[in-house]
Amino acid sequence: MTRTAAPVAGSHDQRASTLTAQTQQRLVTALIVLATLNALLWSFVGGPGSGGPDEPSHFGVVSKMVATGGLAEFEGYSPGAFAAGPVRAQVAHEITPNAYAIPVAAVIGLIGSDDIAFNIHVAKLFSVALYPLTLWLAFLTFRRIFPDSPAAPVWGVGVMATVPMFTLVHSYYTNDAPAIAVGTLATYSIVRAAQSRFARRDVLLVGVALGLVGLHKYTGFIAFPAFGITLLWSLWRHPSRLIQTAVLVLGIAATICSWWYIRNWVLYGDPIGVAFTQAAVDASGAAPVPPRTRGLNPVEFLQESDWLGENFATFWAGWGLEKLKLPGGVYLTFLALLVIASIGLVIRAIRAGRQALSSGPPLLFIMAILHLGLWSISFWSSYTVDVALSGRYVYPTFAAFVALMIGGLSGVFAWRGRMESVVMLGVPIMLAANGVYFVNTLLRDILD
């Protein structure tokens, strides 16, 4: 399928660019190789069970699967399990869809080692292996959204390859990594489908992608409404085809993932697992009370928790309140870029006008639905359940975020001529900054 959609980046003659398609692909391949090796290094530096947040509990699920030879079953929480911390569980790890744990447990069981540290390192390799796949899918997505900006996909992959927290997530064992991979696949498949007006092979790809999303962490589920809006926008003039496409996509997705929810319903009487988990949390006693239940309104919750500041900080680097954070000036730089990009998106929207809207769903609008929609869900979850202060929860739409950044920044600064050279210069700077973070922050934290 050729890319026929009108370009959303600043249009210019690609022959005027010094960056050919072959050079572009070679640069991206080199970036992906470097990023993968970097994540592999980080996985070895992080000790077993301490490589990142929740690694012991996630690997505990794998250990249960190895021991029983089947999927792990949730057996409740010990008394006072949440009494010592500010966060209560939203959905138990055993109940949250996590099909990726199946091959991980199968390989560890096949190896037959009783060395827990060794087994955790083996599990980490699965997260590392997902990194190049995710980056390549992101590259394909950027290339479709910005077909006339050769530097854009390279810069986008450079961002995803060097943001410290994104690298860290792919260096320890967690259910975030597979959720990110299938979320990126869903983003790519929706972009393809939007450009082809849901050609048959793209419909099949969307169905498979959504089915895989349904078998992993709930943070990727924003892909379902994003698909629905894209489909409605593309085919509302053809209601019969719209209905047929929706039935086919959802039918494929259900065929792939429904078994997990049927299993939950049989075991726990709760297909999603939220109500069952919350009952188990309450039964354990002394668990934190969610802000909404305490009577706080959303504004009071934001003030009490510094939700905005902490999620913004941990989106780029670190977890917890102070763990592995960046210097304040770096966050201010990120904030400035975000403000400039937001202005650029407004400029781009004004330039586009009604003509662009009538030709099909604007791809950057779809990206906004994916990323901002997931931020909204993350906030509501924090407010009503678990007070989570971790920006990594929106990583299944990280490719969509980077696409918005590219679209906004290129709306202010046209990425051609000399500006293209400036953009490309930013890539080695980002790589160097990632190395500095590793030495001065991550490595120092491990040694201390």
Short mmCIF file of C-alpha atoms in Angstrom, two decimals:
data_model
loop_
_atom_site.label_atom_id
_atom_site.label_comp_id
_atom_site.label_asym_id
_atom_site.label_seq_id
_atom_site.Cartn_x
_atom_site.Cartn_y
_atom_site.Cartn_z
CA MET A 1 0.00 0.00 0.00
CA THR A 2 1.54 3.29 -1.04
CA ARG A 3 1.31 6.26 1.25
CA THR A 4 -1.25 8.47 -0.43
CA ALA A 5 -2.29 10.76 2.40
CA ALA A 6 -1.41 14.41 2.18
CA PRO A 7 1.72 15.21 4.20
CA VAL A 8 1.19 16.83 7.56
CA ALA A 9 4.72 18.09 7.94
CA GLY A 10 6.03 21.14 6.19
CA SER A 11 5.94 20.17 2.52
CA HIS A 12 9.05 20.55 0.40
CA ASP A 13 10.81 18.82 -2.46
CA GLN A 14 12.50 15.78 -0.97
CA ARG A 15 15.24 15.98 -3.61
CA ALA A 16 16.35 19.23 -1.98
CA SER A 17 17.14 17.30 1.18
CA THR A 18 20.63 15.98 1.79
CA LEU A 19 19.05 13.03 3.61
CA THR A 20 18.12 10.30 1.14
CA ALA A 21 15.75 7.46 1.97
CA GLN A 22 18.67 5.04 2.13
CA THR A 23 20.65 7.28 4.46
CA GLN A 24 17.57 7.83 6.59
CA GLN A 25 17.05 4.10 7.03
CA ARG A 26 20.72 3.50 7.81
CA LEU A 27 20.73 6.21 10.47
CA VAL A 28 17.59 4.82 12.06
CA THR A 29 19.01 1.29 12.01
CA ALA A 30 22.19 2.53 13.69
CA LEU A 31 20.14 4.35 16.33
CA ILE A 32 18.11 1.24 17.04
CA VAL A 33 21.23 -0.92 17.38
CA LEU A 34 22.81 1.61 19.76
CA ALA A 35 19.62 1.89 21.79
CA THR A 36 19.29 -1.87 22.11
CA LEU A 37 22.90 -2.27 23.23
CA ASN A 38 22.36 0.58 25.68
CA ALA A 39 19.29 -1.07 27.18
CA LEU A 40 21.22 -4.33 27.40
CA LEU A 41 23.98 -2.53 29.33
CA TRP A 42 21.41 -0.97 31.65
CA SER A 43 19.84 -4.41 32.24
CA PHE A 44 23.17 -5.78 33.46
CA VAL A 45 23.90 -2.76 35.66
CA GLY A 46 20.53 -2.94 37.40
CA GLY A 47 20.67 -5.70 39.97
CA PRO A 48 18.14 -8.54 39.92
CA GLY A 49 14.85 -7.33 41.33
CA SER A 50 16.03 -3.72 41.61
CA GLY A 51 16.29 -2.70 37.96
CA GLY A 52 13.07 -0.72 38.10
CA PRO A 53 9.75 -0.22 39.87
CA ASP A 54 7.68 -3.34 40.58
CA GLU A 55 10.19 -5.71 39.00
CA PRO A 56 10.03 -8.20 41.92
CA SER A 57 6.23 -8.39 41.83
CA HIS A 58 6.11 -8.77 38.05
CA PHE A 59 8.74 -11.50 38.12
CA GLY A 60 6.82 -13.13 40.98
CA VAL A 61 4.01 -13.77 38.50
CA VAL A 62 6.47 -15.45 36.15
CA SER A 63 7.82 -17.56 39.02
CA LYS A 64 4.30 -18.78 39.82
CA MET A 65 3.81 -19.72 36.17
CA VAL A 66 7.07 -21.65 36.08
CA ALA A 67 6.18 -23.48 39.31
CA THR A 68 2.63 -24.42 38.28
CA GLY A 69 3.11 -24.85 34.55
CA GLY A 70 0.12 -22.61 33.87
CA LEU A 71 -1.11 -19.04 34.33
CA ALA A 72 -0.73 -17.47 37.76
CA GLU A 73 -3.87 -17.17 39.89
CA PHE A 74 -4.55 -14.32 42.29
CA GLU A 75 -4.93 -15.48 45.90
CA GLY A 76 -5.42 -12.18 47.69
CA TYR A 77 -3.08 -9.92 49.65
CA SER A 78 -1.46 -10.47 53.00
CA PRO A 79 -2.80 -8.44 55.96
CA GLY A 80 -1.61 -4.82 55.83
CA ALA A 81 0.09 -5.29 52.46
CA PHE A 82 -0.52 -1.63 51.53
CA ALA A 83 -0.27 -0.08 54.97
CA ALA A 84 3.31 1.16 54.54
CA GLY A 85 2.86 3.06 51.27
CA PRO A 86 0.74 5.75 49.64
CA VAL A 87 -0.45 3.59 46.73
CA ARG A 88 -3.10 0.88 46.61
CA ALA A 89 -3.31 -1.71 43.84
CA GLN A 90 -5.61 -1.02 40.93
CA VAL A 91 -5.67 -4.48 39.34
CA ALA A 92 -3.67 -7.41 40.71
CA HIS A 93 -0.71 -8.41 38.54
CA GLU A 94 -2.10 -11.92 38.13
CA ILE A 95 -5.42 -10.55 36.84
CA THR A 96 -4.07 -7.84 34.55
CA PRO A 97 -3.77 -9.25 31.01
CA ASN A 98 -0.12 -10.08 30.45
CA ALA A 99 0.20 -12.66 27.71
CA TYR A 100 3.86 -11.77 27.22
CA ALA A 101 4.64 -13.48 30.51
CA ILE A 102 3.75 -16.82 28.87
CA PRO A 103 6.83 -17.07 26.61
CA VAL A 104 9.01 -15.61 29.37
CA ALA A 105 7.90 -18.31 31.81
CA ALA A 106 8.20 -20.98 29.12
CA VAL A 107 11.84 -20.12 28.37
CA ILE A 108 12.80 -19.89 32.05
CA GLY A 109 11.08 -23.20 32.72
CA LEU A 110 12.89 -24.76 29.78
CA ILE A 111 16.26 -23.54 31.08
CA GLY A 112 15.44 -25.12 34.44
CA SER A 113 17.63 -22.89 36.58
CA ASP A 114 16.93 -22.41 40.31
CA ASP A 115 19.09 -19.28 40.41
CA ILE A 116 16.58 -16.44 40.86
CA ALA A 117 19.10 -13.74 39.92
CA PHE A 118 19.95 -15.55 36.69
CA ASN A 119 16.27 -16.06 35.86
CA ILE A 120 15.50 -12.37 36.37
CA HIS A 121 18.31 -11.45 33.99
CA VAL A 122 16.83 -13.84 31.43
CA ALA A 123 13.44 -12.14 31.86
CA LYS A 124 15.07 -8.75 31.39
CA LEU A 125 16.36 -9.85 27.99
CA PHE A 126 12.76 -10.13 26.82
CA SER A 127 12.19 -6.45 27.65
CA VAL A 128 15.41 -5.52 25.88
CA ALA A 129 14.31 -7.51 22.82
CA LEU A 130 11.10 -5.48 22.56
CA TYR A 131 13.02 -2.20 22.35
CA PRO A 132 14.20 -2.48 18.71
CA LEU A 133 10.77 -3.74 17.63
CA THR A 134 9.07 -0.74 19.24
CA LEU A 135 11.55 1.73 17.76
CA TRP A 136 11.18 0.26 14.27
CA LEU A 137 7.38 0.45 14.44
CA ALA A 138 7.70 4.05 15.58
CA PHE A 139 10.00 4.79 12.62
CA LEU A 140 7.45 3.34 10.20
CA THR A 141 4.77 5.48 11.85
CA PHE A 142 6.79 8.71 11.65
CA ARG A 143 7.71 7.99 8.04
CA ARG A 144 4.05 7.75 7.12
CA ILE A 145 2.98 10.84 9.05
CA PHE A 146 5.88 12.98 7.78
CA PRO A 147 6.65 11.63 4.29
CA ASP A 148 8.18 14.94 3.11
CA SER A 149 10.41 15.52 6.14
CA PRO A 150 13.31 13.04 5.90
CA ALA A 151 14.84 14.27 9.17
CA ALA A 152 11.63 13.83 11.17
CA PRO A 153 11.67 10.00 11.53
CA VAL A 154 15.36 10.04 12.46
CA TRP A 155 14.84 12.72 15.09
CA GLY A 156 11.75 10.92 16.42
CA VAL A 157 13.55 7.61 16.84
CA GLY A 158 16.45 9.53 18.42
CA VAL A 159 14.11 10.90 21.08
CA MET A 160 12.62 7.49 21.82
CA ALA A 161 16.09 5.92 21.94
CA THR A 162 17.50 8.40 24.45
CA VAL A 163 14.77 9.47 26.90
CA PRO A 164 16.15 7.92 30.12
CA MET A 165 12.92 6.50 31.52
CA PHE A 166 11.95 4.97 28.19
CA THR A 167 15.34 3.25 28.03
CA LEU A 168 15.02 2.14 31.64
CA VAL A 169 11.61 0.55 31.08
CA HIS A 170 13.20 -1.65 28.42
CA SER A 171 16.06 -2.72 30.69
CA TYR A 172 14.17 -4.48 33.51
CA TYR A 173 11.34 -7.00 33.61
CA THR A 174 7.96 -5.30 33.60
CA ASN A 175 4.57 -5.54 31.92
CA ASP A 176 5.11 -1.99 30.63
CA ALA A 177 7.49 -3.08 27.85
CA PRO A 178 5.06 -5.43 26.03
CA ALA A 179 2.21 -2.94 26.52
CA ILE A 180 4.38 -0.28 24.87
CA ALA A 181 5.23 -2.58 21.96
CA VAL A 182 1.64 -3.53 21.17
CA GLY A 183 0.51 0.07 21.79
CA THR A 184 3.04 1.26 19.21
CA LEU A 185 1.85 -1.44 16.81
CA ALA A 186 -1.72 -0.22 17.30
CA THR A 187 -0.64 3.37 16.61
CA TYR A 188 1.08 2.30 13.40
CA SER A 189 -1.87 0.19 12.26
CA ILE A 190 -4.37 3.01 12.88
CA VAL A 191 -2.22 5.43 10.88
CA ARG A 192 -2.05 2.94 8.00
CA ALA A 193 -5.79 2.38 8.10
CA ALA A 194 -6.53 6.11 8.17
CA GLN A 195 -4.33 6.70 5.12
CA SER A 196 -5.86 3.85 3.10
CA ARG A 197 -9.45 4.55 4.20
CA PHE A 198 -9.44 1.11 5.84
CA ALA A 199 -8.24 -1.07 2.99
CA ARG A 200 -8.76 -4.76 3.73
CA ARG A 201 -5.18 -5.66 4.72
CA ASP A 202 -4.99 -2.62 7.01
CA VAL A 203 -8.29 -3.63 8.59
CA LEU A 204 -6.80 -7.03 9.34
CA LEU A 205 -3.68 -5.42 10.82
CA VAL A 206 -5.76 -3.15 13.08
CA GLY A 207 -7.76 -6.15 14.28
CA VAL A 208 -4.62 -8.10 15.16
CA ALA A 209 -3.05 -5.07 16.84
CA LEU A 210 -6.13 -4.41 18.99
CA GLY A 211 -6.31 -8.09 19.88
CA LEU A 212 -2.72 -7.97 21.13
CA VAL A 213 -3.49 -4.75 23.03
CA GLY A 214 -6.32 -6.62 24.72
CA LEU A 215 -3.86 -9.23 25.97
CA HIS A 216 -1.62 -6.72 27.73
CA LYS A 217 -1.68 -3.99 30.34
CA TYR A 218 -4.78 -1.77 30.32
CA THR A 219 -2.71 1.36 29.59
CA GLY A 220 -2.82 0.46 25.90
CA PHE A 221 -6.61 0.31 25.70
CA ILE A 222 -6.86 3.93 24.51
CA ALA A 223 -6.22 2.40 21.06
CA PHE A 224 -9.82 1.13 20.96
CA PRO A 225 -11.56 4.54 21.11
CA ALA A 226 -8.86 5.99 18.84
CA PHE A 227 -9.68 3.30 16.29
CA GLY A 228 -13.40 4.03 16.65
CA ILE A 229 -12.99 7.76 16.07
CA THR A 230 -10.69 7.18 13.09
CA LEU A 231 -13.12 4.70 11.56
CA LEU A 232 -16.12 6.98 12.06
CA TRP A 233 -14.27 9.97 10.59
CA SER A 234 -13.10 7.97 7.57
CA LEU A 235 -16.27 6.07 6.68
CA TRP A 236 -19.22 7.99 8.10
CA ARG A 237 -20.47 8.63 4.56
CA HIS A 238 -20.54 4.86 3.97
CA PRO A 239 -22.48 3.43 6.94
CA SER A 240 -22.69 -0.10 5.57
CA ARG A 241 -18.92 -0.38 5.08
CA LEU A 242 -18.34 1.35 8.43
CA ILE A 243 -20.39 -1.26 10.28
CA GLN A 244 -18.81 -4.15 8.40
CA THR A 245 -15.31 -2.84 9.15
CA ALA A 246 -16.08 -2.32 12.84
CA VAL A 247 -17.51 -5.83 13.16
CA LEU A 248 -14.53 -7.36 11.37
CA VAL A 249 -11.90 -5.49 13.42
CA LEU A 250 -13.57 -6.12 16.77
CA GLY A 251 -14.27 -9.72 15.79
CA ILE A 252 -10.59 -10.33 15.07
CA ALA A 253 -9.58 -8.59 18.29
CA ALA A 254 -12.09 -10.58 20.35
CA THR A 255 -10.94 -13.85 18.78
CA ILE A 256 -7.39 -13.10 19.90
CA CYS A 257 -7.96 -11.77 23.41
CA SER A 258 -11.39 -12.73 24.75
CA TRP A 259 -10.11 -15.94 26.37
CA TRP A 260 -8.30 -13.91 29.03
CA TYR A 261 -11.49 -12.13 30.15
CA ILE A 262 -13.53 -15.33 30.04
CA ARG A 263 -10.92 -16.89 32.32
CA ASN A 264 -11.15 -13.92 34.72
CA TRP A 265 -14.92 -14.18 34.76
CA VAL A 266 -14.75 -17.91 35.55
CA LEU A 267 -12.09 -17.54 38.27
CA TYR A 268 -13.05 -14.23 39.87
CA GLY A 269 -16.50 -13.34 38.58
CA ASP A 270 -14.95 -10.12 37.25
CA PRO A 271 -13.69 -10.04 33.63
CA ILE A 272 -11.67 -6.82 34.09
CA GLY A 273 -10.59 -7.51 37.68
CA VAL A 274 -10.92 -3.99 39.10
CA ALA A 275 -13.74 -4.72 41.55
CA PHE A 276 -12.23 -8.04 42.64
CA THR A 277 -8.83 -6.46 43.27
CA GLN A 278 -10.26 -3.54 45.23
CA ALA A 279 -12.20 -5.97 47.43
CA ALA A 280 -8.95 -7.85 48.10
CA VAL A 281 -7.14 -4.60 48.92
CA ASP A 282 -9.87 -3.60 51.38
CA ALA A 283 -9.79 -7.06 52.95
CA SER A 284 -6.04 -6.73 53.57
CA GLY A 285 -6.74 -3.73 55.79
CA ALA A 286 -5.07 -0.35 56.37
CA ALA A 287 -4.85 0.43 52.64
CA PRO A 288 -4.68 4.09 51.52
CA VAL A 289 -8.03 5.71 50.78
CA PRO A 290 -8.28 7.14 47.22
CA PRO A 291 -8.46 10.97 46.95
CA ARG A 292 -11.96 10.95 45.49
CA THR A 293 -13.23 8.75 48.33
CA ARG A 294 -11.63 11.16 50.83
CA GLY A 295 -13.74 13.94 49.40
CA LEU A 296 -11.02 15.82 47.51
CA ASN A 297 -12.05 17.46 44.26
CA PRO A 298 -9.69 17.14 41.27
CA VAL A 299 -8.05 20.52 41.90
CA GLU A 300 -7.40 19.69 45.57
CA PHE A 301 -5.95 16.34 44.52
CA LEU A 302 -3.57 18.03 42.07
CA GLN A 303 -2.42 20.43 44.78
CA GLU A 304 -1.97 17.74 47.41
CA SER A 305 -0.11 15.23 45.25
CA ASP A 306 1.74 17.48 42.76
CA TRP A 307 0.41 15.03 40.18
CA LEU A 308 1.27 17.26 37.23
CA GLY A 309 4.85 17.93 38.31
CA GLU A 310 5.68 14.38 39.32
CA ASN A 311 4.14 12.79 36.23
CA PHE A 312 5.94 15.27 33.99
CA ALA A 313 9.24 14.57 35.73
CA THR A 314 8.92 10.79 35.70
CA PHE A 315 7.77 10.82 32.08
CA TRP A 316 11.34 11.78 31.18
CA ALA A 317 13.41 10.15 33.91
CA GLY A 318 13.10 8.51 37.29
CA TRP A 319 10.41 6.88 39.34
CA GLY A 320 9.11 7.64 42.79
CA LEU A 321 9.45 11.09 44.30
CA GLU A 322 13.22 11.54 43.94
CA LYS A 323 14.61 8.38 42.37
CA LEU A 324 16.91 8.93 39.38
CA LYS A 325 15.59 12.40 38.54
CA LEU A 326 17.20 14.85 36.14
CA PRO A 327 18.46 18.33 37.10
CA GLY A 328 15.72 20.94 37.24
CA GLY A 329 17.13 22.88 34.30
CA VAL A 330 16.70 19.88 32.02
CA TYR A 331 13.02 19.64 32.89
CA LEU A 332 12.62 23.34 32.15
CA THR A 333 14.17 22.75 28.72
CA PHE A 334 11.72 19.93 28.05
CA LEU A 335 8.87 22.16 29.18
CA ALA A 336 10.00 24.96 26.84
CA LEU A 337 10.11 22.53 23.90
CA LEU A 338 6.65 21.30 24.82
CA VAL A 339 5.28 24.86 24.87
CA ILE A 340 6.87 25.66 21.50
CA ALA A 341 5.49 22.44 20.03
CA SER A 342 2.01 23.24 21.34
CA ILE A 343 2.16 26.65 19.67
CA GLY A 344 3.31 24.97 16.47
CA LEU A 345 0.39 22.56 16.55
CA VAL A 346 -2.02 25.49 16.83
CA ILE A 347 -0.30 27.19 13.89
CA ARG A 348 -0.49 23.98 11.87
CA ALA A 349 -4.20 23.55 12.65
CA ILE A 350 -4.97 27.10 11.53
CA ARG A 351 -3.04 26.58 8.29
CA ALA A 352 -4.76 23.28 7.58
CA GLY A 353 -8.26 24.72 7.60
CA ARG A 354 -11.37 22.90 6.49
CA GLN A 355 -9.86 21.52 3.29
CA ALA A 356 -7.47 19.23 5.18
CA LEU A 357 -10.25 18.09 7.48
CA SER A 358 -12.49 17.09 4.59
CA SER A 359 -9.82 14.84 3.04
CA GLY A 360 -9.77 12.43 6.00
CA PRO A 361 -8.89 12.31 9.70
CA PRO A 362 -5.82 14.49 10.39
CA LEU A 363 -3.11 12.13 11.57
CA LEU A 364 -1.84 14.48 14.26
CA PHE A 365 -5.39 14.72 15.60
CA ILE A 366 -5.41 10.93 15.94
CA MET A 367 -2.07 11.14 17.74
CA ALA A 368 -3.58 13.70 20.13
CA ILE A 369 -6.53 11.40 20.85
CA LEU A 370 -4.13 8.57 21.67
CA HIS A 371 -1.71 10.47 23.88
CA LEU A 372 -3.90 13.06 25.59
CA GLY A 373 -6.63 10.47 26.00
CA LEU A 374 -4.26 8.20 27.89
CA TRP A 375 -3.13 11.09 30.10
CA SER A 376 -6.80 11.70 30.96
CA ILE A 377 -7.32 8.06 31.86
CA SER A 378 -4.13 8.05 33.91
CA PHE A 379 -5.31 11.09 35.87
CA TRP A 380 -8.74 9.58 36.53
CA SER A 381 -7.13 6.34 37.72
CA SER A 382 -4.84 8.27 40.07
CA TYR A 383 -7.72 10.36 41.41
CA THR A 384 -10.11 7.48 41.97
CA VAL A 385 -7.81 4.56 42.84
CA ASP A 386 -4.06 4.47 43.18
CA VAL A 387 -2.53 8.01 43.35
CA ALA A 388 0.14 6.86 40.88
CA LEU A 389 2.82 9.45 40.10
CA SER A 390 4.56 7.75 37.20
CA GLY A 391 4.72 9.15 33.69
CA ARG A 392 5.65 5.75 32.27
CA TYR A 393 1.96 4.79 32.32
CA VAL A 394 1.41 6.75 29.08
CA TYR A 395 4.30 5.11 27.22
CA PRO A 396 2.02 2.91 25.07
CA THR A 397 1.32 6.17 23.21
CA PHE A 398 4.89 7.51 23.37
CA ALA A 399 5.21 7.31 19.57
CA ALA A 400 2.07 9.44 19.30
CA PHE A 401 3.60 11.99 21.69
CA VAL A 402 6.82 12.19 19.66
CA ALA A 403 4.78 12.62 16.47
CA LEU A 404 2.97 15.56 18.10
CA MET A 405 6.32 17.06 19.12
CA ILE A 406 7.63 16.73 15.57
CA GLY A 407 4.47 18.19 14.12
CA GLY A 408 4.50 21.12 16.52
CA LEU A 409 8.18 21.97 16.28
CA SER A 410 8.18 21.68 12.49
CA GLY A 411 5.12 23.94 12.47
CA VAL A 412 7.29 26.67 13.98
CA PHE A 413 10.61 25.78 12.31
CA ALA A 414 10.35 24.26 8.84
CA TRP A 415 12.65 21.22 8.84
CA ARG A 416 14.42 21.81 5.54
CA GLY A 417 17.61 23.41 4.30
CA ARG A 418 19.86 24.50 7.15
CA MET A 419 17.20 23.69 9.74
CA GLU A 420 17.38 20.03 8.70
CA SER A 421 21.08 20.07 9.63
CA VAL A 422 20.22 21.57 13.02
CA VAL A 423 17.61 18.86 13.58
CA MET A 424 20.09 16.13 12.70
CA LEU A 425 22.70 17.68 15.00
CA GLY A 426 20.27 17.19 17.86
CA VAL A 427 20.47 13.41 17.52
CA PRO A 428 24.12 12.97 18.63
CA ILE A 429 23.49 15.54 21.38
CA MET A 430 20.62 13.38 22.68
CA LEU A 431 22.82 10.29 22.55
CA ALA A 432 25.54 12.05 24.52
CA ALA A 433 23.00 13.25 27.09
CA ASN A 434 21.74 9.70 27.55
CA GLY A 435 25.31 8.56 28.22
CA VAL A 436 25.82 11.34 30.77
CA TYR A 437 22.62 10.30 32.54
CA PHE A 438 23.81 6.70 32.71
CA VAL A 439 27.19 7.60 34.22
CA ASN A 440 26.16 10.43 36.56
CA THR A 441 22.73 9.24 37.64
CA LEU A 442 22.00 5.57 37.07
CA LEU A 443 25.49 4.19 37.64
CA ARG A 444 26.05 6.44 40.66
CA ASP A 445 22.73 5.33 42.16
CA ILE A 446 23.68 1.67 41.75
CA LEU A 447 27.13 2.18 43.27
CA ASP A 448 25.73 4.14 46.21
#
